[in-house]
PDB file of C-alpha atoms in Angstrom:
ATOM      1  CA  UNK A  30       1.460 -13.928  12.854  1.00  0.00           C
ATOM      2  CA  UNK A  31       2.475 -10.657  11.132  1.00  0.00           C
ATOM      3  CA  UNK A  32       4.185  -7.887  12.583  1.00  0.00           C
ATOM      4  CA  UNK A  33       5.747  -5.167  10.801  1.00  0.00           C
ATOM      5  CA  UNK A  34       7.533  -2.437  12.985  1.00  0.00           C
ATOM      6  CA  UNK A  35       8.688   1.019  12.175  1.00  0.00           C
ATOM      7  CA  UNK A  36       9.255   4.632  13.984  1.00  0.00           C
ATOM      8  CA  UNK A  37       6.605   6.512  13.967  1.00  0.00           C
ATOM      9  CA  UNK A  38       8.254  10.035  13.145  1.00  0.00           C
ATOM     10  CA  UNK A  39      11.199  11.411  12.159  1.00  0.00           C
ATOM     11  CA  UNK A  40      12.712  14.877  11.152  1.00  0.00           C
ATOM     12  CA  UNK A  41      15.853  15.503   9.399  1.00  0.00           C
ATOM     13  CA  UNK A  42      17.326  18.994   7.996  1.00  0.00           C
ATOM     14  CA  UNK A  43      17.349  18.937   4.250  1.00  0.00           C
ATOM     15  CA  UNK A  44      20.471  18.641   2.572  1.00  0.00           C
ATOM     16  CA  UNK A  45      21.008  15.608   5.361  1.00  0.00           C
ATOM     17  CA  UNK A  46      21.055  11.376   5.514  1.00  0.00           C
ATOM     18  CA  UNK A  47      18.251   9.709   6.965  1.00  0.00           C
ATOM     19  CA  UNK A  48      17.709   6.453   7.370  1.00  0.00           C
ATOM     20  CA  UNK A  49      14.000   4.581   8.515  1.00  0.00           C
ATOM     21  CA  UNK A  50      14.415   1.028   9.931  1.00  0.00           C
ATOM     22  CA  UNK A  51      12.039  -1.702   9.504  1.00  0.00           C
ATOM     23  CA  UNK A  52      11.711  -4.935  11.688  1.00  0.00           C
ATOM     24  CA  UNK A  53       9.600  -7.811  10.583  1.00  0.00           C
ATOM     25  CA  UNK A  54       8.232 -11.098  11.864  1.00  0.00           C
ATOM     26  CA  UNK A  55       5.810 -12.991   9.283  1.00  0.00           C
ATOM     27  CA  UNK A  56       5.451 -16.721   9.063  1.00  0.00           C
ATOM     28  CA  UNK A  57       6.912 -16.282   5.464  1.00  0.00           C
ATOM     29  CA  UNK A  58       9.522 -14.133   3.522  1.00  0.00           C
ATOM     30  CA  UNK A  59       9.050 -13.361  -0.017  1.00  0.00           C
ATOM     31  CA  UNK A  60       9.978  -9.766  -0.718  1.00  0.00           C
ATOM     32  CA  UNK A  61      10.271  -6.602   1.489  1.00  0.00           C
ATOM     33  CA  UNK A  62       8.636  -3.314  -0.314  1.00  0.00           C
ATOM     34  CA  UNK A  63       9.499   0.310   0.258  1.00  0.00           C
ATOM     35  CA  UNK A  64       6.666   3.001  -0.622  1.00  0.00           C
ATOM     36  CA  UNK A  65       6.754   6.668  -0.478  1.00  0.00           C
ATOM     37  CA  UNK A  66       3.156   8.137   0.566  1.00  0.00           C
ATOM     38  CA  UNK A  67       2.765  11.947   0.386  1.00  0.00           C
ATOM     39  CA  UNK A  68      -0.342  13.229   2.766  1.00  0.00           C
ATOM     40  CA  UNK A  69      -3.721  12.697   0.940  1.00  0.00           C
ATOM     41  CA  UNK A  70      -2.199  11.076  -2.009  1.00  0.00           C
ATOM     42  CA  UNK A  71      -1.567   7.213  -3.345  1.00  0.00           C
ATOM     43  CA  UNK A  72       1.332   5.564  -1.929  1.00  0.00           C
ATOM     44  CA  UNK A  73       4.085   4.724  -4.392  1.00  0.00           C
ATOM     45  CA  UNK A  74       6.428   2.222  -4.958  1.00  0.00           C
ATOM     46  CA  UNK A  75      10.473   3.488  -3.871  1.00  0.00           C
ATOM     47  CA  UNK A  76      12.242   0.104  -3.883  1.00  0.00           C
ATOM     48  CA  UNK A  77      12.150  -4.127  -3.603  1.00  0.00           C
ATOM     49  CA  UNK A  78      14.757  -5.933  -2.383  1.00  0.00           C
ATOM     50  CA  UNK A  79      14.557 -10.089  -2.019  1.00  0.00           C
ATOM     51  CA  UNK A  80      18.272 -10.959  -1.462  1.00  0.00           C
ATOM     52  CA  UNK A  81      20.248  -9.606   1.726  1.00  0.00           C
ATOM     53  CA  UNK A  82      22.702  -6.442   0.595  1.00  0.00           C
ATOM     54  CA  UNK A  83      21.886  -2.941  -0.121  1.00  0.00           C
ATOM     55  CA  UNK A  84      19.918  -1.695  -3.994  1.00  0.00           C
ATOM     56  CA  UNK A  85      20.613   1.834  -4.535  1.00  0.00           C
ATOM     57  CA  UNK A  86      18.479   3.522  -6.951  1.00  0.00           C
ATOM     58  CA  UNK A  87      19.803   7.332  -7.049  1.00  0.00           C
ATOM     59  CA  UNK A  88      19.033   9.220  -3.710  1.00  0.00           C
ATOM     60  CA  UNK A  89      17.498   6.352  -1.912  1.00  0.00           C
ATOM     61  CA  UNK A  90      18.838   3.002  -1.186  1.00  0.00           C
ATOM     62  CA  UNK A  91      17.349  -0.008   0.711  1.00  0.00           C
ATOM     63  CA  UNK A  92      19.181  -2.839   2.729  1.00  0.00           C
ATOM     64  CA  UNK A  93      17.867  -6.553   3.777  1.00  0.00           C
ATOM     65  CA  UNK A  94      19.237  -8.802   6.005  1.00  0.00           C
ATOM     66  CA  UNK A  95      16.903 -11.625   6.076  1.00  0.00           C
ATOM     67  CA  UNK A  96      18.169 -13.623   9.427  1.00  0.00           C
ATOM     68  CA  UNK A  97      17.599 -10.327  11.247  1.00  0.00           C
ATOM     69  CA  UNK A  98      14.378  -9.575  10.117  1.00  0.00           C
ATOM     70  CA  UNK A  99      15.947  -6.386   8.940  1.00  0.00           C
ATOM     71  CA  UNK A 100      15.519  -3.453   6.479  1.00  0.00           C
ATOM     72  CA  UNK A 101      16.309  -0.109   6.357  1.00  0.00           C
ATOM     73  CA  UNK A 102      15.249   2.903   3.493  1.00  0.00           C
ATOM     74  CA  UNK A 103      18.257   5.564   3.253  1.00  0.00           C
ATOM     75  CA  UNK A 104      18.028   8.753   2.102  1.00  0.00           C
ATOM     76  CA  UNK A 105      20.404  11.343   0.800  1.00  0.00           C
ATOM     77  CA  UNK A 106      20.518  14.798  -0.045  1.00  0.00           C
ATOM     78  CA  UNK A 107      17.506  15.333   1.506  1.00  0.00           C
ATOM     79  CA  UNK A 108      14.805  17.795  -0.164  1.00  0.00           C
ATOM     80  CA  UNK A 109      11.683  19.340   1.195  1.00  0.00           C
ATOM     81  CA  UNK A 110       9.722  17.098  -1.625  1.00  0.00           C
ATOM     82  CA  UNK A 111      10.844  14.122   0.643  1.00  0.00           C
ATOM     83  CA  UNK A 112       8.685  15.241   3.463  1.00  0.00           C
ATOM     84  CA  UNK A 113       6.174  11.957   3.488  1.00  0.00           C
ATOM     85  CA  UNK A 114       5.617   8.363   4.972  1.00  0.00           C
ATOM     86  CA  UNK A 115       7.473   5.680   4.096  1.00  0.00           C
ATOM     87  CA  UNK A 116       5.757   2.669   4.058  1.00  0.00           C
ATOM     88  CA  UNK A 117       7.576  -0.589   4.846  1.00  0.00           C
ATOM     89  CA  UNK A 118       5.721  -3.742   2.950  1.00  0.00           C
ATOM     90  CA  UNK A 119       6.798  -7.504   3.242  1.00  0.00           C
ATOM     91  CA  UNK A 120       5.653 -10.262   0.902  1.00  0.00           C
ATOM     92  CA  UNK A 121       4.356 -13.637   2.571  1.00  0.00           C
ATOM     93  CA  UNK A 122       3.677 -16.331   0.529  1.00  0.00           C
ATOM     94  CA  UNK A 123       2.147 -18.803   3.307  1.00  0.00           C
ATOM     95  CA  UNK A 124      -0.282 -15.732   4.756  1.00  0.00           C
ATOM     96  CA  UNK A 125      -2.173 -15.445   1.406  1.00  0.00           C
ATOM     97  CA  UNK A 126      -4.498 -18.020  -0.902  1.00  0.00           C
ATOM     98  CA  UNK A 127      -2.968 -20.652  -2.921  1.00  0.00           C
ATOM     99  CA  UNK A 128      -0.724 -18.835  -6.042  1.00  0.00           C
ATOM    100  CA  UNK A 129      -1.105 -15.702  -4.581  1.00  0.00           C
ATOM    101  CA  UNK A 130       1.589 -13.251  -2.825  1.00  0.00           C
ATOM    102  CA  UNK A 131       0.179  -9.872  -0.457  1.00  0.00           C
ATOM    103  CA  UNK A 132       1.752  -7.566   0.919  1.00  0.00           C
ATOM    104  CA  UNK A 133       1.454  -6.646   4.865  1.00  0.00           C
ATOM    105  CA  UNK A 134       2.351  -3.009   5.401  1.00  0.00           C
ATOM    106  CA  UNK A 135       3.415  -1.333   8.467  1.00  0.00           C
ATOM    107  CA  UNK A 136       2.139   1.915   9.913  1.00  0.00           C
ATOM    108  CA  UNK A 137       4.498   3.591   8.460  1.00  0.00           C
ATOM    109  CA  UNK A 138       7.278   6.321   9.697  1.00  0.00           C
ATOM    110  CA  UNK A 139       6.113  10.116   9.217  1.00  0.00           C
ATOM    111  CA  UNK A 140       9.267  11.836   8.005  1.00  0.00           C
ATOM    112  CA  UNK A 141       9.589  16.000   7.726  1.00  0.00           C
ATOM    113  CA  UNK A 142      12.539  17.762   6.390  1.00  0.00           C
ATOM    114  CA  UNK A 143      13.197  20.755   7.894  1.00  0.00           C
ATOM    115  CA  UNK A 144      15.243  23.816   6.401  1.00  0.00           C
TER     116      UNK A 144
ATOM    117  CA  UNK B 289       3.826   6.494 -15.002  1.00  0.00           C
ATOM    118  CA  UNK B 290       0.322   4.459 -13.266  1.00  0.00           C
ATOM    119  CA  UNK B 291      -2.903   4.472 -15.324  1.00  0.00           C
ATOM    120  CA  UNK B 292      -5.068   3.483 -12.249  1.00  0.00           C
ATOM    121  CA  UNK B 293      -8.454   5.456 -11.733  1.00  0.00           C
ATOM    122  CA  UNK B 294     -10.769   5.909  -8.521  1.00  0.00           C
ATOM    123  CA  UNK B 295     -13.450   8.010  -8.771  1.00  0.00           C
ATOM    124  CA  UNK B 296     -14.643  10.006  -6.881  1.00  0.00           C
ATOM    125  CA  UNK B 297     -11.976  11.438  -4.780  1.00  0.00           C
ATOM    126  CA  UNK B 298     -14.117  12.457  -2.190  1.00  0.00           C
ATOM    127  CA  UNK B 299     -17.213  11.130  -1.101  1.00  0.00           C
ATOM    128  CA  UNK B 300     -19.527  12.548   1.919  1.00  0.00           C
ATOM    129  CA  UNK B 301     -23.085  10.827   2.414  1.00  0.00           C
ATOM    130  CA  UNK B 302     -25.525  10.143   4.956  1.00  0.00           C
ATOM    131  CA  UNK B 303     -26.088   6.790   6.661  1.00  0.00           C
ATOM    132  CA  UNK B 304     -28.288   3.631   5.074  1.00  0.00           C
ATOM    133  CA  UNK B 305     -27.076   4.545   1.673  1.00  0.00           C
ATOM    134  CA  UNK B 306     -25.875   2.516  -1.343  1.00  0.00           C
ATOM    135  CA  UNK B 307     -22.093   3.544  -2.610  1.00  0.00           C
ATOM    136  CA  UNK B 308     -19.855   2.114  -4.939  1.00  0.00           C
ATOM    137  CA  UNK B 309     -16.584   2.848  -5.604  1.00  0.00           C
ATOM    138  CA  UNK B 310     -14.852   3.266  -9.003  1.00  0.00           C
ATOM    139  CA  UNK B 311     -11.447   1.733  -9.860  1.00  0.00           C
ATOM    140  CA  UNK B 312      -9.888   1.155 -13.119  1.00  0.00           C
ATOM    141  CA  UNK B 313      -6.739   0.407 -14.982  1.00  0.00           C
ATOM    142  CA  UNK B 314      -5.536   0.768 -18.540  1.00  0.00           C
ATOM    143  CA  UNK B 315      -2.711  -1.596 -17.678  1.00  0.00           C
ATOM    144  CA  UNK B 316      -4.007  -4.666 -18.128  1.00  0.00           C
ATOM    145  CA  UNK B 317      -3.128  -6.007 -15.197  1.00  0.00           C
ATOM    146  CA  UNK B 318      -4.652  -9.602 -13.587  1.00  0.00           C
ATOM    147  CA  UNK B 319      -4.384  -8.773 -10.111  1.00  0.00           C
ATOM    148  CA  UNK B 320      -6.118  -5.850  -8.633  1.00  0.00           C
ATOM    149  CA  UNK B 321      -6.543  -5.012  -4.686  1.00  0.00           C
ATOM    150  CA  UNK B 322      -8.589  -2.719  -2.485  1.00  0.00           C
ATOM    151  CA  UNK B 323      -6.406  -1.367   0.680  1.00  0.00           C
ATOM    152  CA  UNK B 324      -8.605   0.343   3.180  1.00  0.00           C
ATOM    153  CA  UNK B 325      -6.204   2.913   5.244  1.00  0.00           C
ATOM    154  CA  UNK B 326      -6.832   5.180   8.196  1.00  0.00           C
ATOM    155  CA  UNK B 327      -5.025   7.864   9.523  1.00  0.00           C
ATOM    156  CA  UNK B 328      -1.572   7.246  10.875  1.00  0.00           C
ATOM    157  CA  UNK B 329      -2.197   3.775  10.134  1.00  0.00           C
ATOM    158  CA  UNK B 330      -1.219   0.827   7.671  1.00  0.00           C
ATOM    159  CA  UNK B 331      -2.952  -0.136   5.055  1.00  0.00           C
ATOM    160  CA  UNK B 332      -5.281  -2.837   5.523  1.00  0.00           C
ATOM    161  CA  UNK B 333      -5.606  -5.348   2.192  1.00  0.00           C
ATOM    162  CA  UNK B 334      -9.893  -5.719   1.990  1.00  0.00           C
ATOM    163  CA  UNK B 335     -10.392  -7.488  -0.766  1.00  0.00           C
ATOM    164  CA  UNK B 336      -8.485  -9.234  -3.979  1.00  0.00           C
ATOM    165  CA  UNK B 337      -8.960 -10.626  -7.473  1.00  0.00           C
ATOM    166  CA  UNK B 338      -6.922 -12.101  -9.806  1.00  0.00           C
ATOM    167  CA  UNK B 339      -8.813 -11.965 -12.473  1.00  0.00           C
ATOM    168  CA  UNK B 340     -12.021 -11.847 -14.551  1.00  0.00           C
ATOM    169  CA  UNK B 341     -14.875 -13.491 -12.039  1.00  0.00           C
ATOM    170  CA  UNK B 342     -12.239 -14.052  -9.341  1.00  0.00           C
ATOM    171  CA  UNK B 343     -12.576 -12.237  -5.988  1.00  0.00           C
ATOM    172  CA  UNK B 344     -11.538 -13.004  -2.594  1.00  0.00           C
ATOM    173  CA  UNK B 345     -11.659 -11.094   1.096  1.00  0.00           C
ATOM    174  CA  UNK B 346      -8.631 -10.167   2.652  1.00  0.00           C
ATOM    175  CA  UNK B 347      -7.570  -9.882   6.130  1.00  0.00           C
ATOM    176  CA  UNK B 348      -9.886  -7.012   7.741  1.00  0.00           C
ATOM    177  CA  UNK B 349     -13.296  -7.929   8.008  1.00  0.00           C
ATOM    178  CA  UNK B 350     -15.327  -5.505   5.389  1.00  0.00           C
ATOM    179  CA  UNK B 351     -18.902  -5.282   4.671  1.00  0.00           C
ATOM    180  CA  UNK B 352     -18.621  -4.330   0.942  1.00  0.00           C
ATOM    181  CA  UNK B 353     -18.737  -6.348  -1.878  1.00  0.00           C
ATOM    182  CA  UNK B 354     -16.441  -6.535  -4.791  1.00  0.00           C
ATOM    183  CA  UNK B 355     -16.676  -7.645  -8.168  1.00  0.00           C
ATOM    184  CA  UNK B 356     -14.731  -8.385 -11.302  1.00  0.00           C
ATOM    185  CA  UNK B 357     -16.167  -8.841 -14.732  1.00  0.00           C
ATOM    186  CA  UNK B 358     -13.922  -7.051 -16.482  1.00  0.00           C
ATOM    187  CA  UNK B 359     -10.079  -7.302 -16.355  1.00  0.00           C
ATOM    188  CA  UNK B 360     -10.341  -3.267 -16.131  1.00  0.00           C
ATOM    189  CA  UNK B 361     -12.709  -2.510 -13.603  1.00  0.00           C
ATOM    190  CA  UNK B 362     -12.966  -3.465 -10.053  1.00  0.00           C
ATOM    191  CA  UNK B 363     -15.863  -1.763  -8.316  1.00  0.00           C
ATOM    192  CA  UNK B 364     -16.127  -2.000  -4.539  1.00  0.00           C
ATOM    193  CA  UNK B 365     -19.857  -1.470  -3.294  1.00  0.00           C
ATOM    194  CA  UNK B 366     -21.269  -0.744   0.259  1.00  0.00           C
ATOM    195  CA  UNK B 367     -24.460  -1.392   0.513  1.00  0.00           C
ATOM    196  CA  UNK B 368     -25.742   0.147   3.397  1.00  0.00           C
ATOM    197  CA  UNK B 369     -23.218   3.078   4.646  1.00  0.00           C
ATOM    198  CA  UNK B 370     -22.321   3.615   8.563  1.00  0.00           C
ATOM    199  CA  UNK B 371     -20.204   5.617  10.414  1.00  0.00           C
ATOM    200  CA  UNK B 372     -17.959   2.919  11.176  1.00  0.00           C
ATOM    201  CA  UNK B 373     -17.116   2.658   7.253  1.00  0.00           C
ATOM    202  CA  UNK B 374     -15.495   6.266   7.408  1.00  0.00           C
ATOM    203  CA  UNK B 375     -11.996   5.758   5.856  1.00  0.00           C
ATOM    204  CA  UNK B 376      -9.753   5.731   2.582  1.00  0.00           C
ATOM    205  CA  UNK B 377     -10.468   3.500   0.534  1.00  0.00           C
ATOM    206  CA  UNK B 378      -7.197   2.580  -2.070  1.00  0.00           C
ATOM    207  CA  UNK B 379      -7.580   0.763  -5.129  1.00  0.00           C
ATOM    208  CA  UNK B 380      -4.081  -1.140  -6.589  1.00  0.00           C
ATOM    209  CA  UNK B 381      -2.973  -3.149  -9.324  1.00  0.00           C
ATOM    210  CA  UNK B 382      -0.127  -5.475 -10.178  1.00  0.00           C
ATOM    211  CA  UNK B 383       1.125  -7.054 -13.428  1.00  0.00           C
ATOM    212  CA  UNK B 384       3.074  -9.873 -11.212  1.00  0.00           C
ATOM    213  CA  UNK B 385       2.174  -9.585  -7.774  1.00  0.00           C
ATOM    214  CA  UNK B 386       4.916  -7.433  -7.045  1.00  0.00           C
ATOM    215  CA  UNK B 387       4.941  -3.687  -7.481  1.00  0.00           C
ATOM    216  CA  UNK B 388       1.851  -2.426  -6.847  1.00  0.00           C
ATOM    217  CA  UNK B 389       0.655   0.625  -8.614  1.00  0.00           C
ATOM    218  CA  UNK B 390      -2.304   2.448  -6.492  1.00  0.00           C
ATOM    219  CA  UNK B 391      -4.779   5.086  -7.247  1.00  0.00           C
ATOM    220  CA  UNK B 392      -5.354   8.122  -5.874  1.00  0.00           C
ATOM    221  CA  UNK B 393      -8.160   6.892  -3.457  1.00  0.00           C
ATOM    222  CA  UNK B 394     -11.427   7.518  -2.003  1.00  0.00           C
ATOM    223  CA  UNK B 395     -11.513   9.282   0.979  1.00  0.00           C
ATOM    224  CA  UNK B 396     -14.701   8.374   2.547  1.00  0.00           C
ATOM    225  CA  UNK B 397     -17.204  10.017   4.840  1.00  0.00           C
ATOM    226  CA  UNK B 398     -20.335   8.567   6.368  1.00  0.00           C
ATOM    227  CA  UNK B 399     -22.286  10.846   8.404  1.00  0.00           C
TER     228      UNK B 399
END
């Protein structure tokens, strides 16, 4: 089956690090997505990693370690913008129909930035 | 950056009635996805297509209909609206099947 685990909430001061783990168990692995959702909009897309080792892409990085199940989103400098849910996403190519990848997203982890 | 519509944004109506919601892209895009999500929980992947006159269910159960006969435009229609159908409805696209680029959804209220 799929399961996709996250915390639920976090708060960090701005100006700080924070980093939001992600644990997965699917049947497959084909890609582990990171999306940013701000409250009563459209979630959107922060980072994809395939390969185990850390992307950095400015202020936020992501990390994969595939034998662990393993990812976590990092972010620095934090700013009162970042205040959102981050949405942790993995790609598994046996759970959908023939030639076709989907994602299965976790609930998410609620993250507020605090002066 | 995304040129993905929904329309409307907000929809309130009264049970038994017939709803359909908008969704198009300007991107060209093959494969196109509607995500229902409630609060303070994931997103749940409702239907699919991958292109013109191809449309498939996804994991969670949905009484609505989709259809696809234009790459553009992927419509999702309820035909008779209940309570139970209160949600957000989010409409995506991908070139590739890998980044997804979402609208601004539906959020959806059946009274």
């Amino acid at each position: 089956g799929q399961n996709i685990d996250q915390p639920t909430e976090m708060t960090a001061t701005e100006g700080a690090i924070v980093q939001i783990n992600c644990t997965y168990q699917t049947s497959g692995f084909n890609g582990l997505f990171w999306y940013q959702q701000h409250a009563g909009e459209a979630p959107t897309f922060l980072s994809y990693n395939v390969l185990d080792g850390l992307e950095e892409k400015g202020r936020f990085s992501s990390f994969l370690s595939r034998s662990k199940g393993y990812s976590y989103l990092l972010l620095k400098e934090l700013q009162m913008k970042d205040s959102a849910s981050y949405l942790c996403a993995v790609r598994d190519p046996y759970k959908a129909g023939a030639g076709s990848y989907q994602l299965t997203f976790g609930k998410g982890t609620k993250l507020s930035v605090i002066p | 950056e995304a040129d993905i519509y929904q329309t409307p944004r907000y929809l309130v109506i009264g049970t038994g009635k017939k709803i359909t919601l908008e969704c198009s892209q300007t991107m060209g895009h093959d494969k196109m996805y509607w995500y229902q999500q409630d609060p303070g929980m994931e997103l749940h992947l409702i239907h699919y297509s991958y292109g013109v006159n191809s449309t498939e269910k996804g994991d969670l159960s949905s009484e609505s209909t989709v259809s696809r006969i234009r790459t553009e435009h992927f419509p999702l229609t309820l035909e008779s609206a209940r309570p139970s159908h209160t949600s957000q409805y989010l409409c995506a696209s991908s070139a590739n099947g890998e980044k997804l680029f979402f609208g601004s959804g539906t959020q959806l209220s059946v009274l």
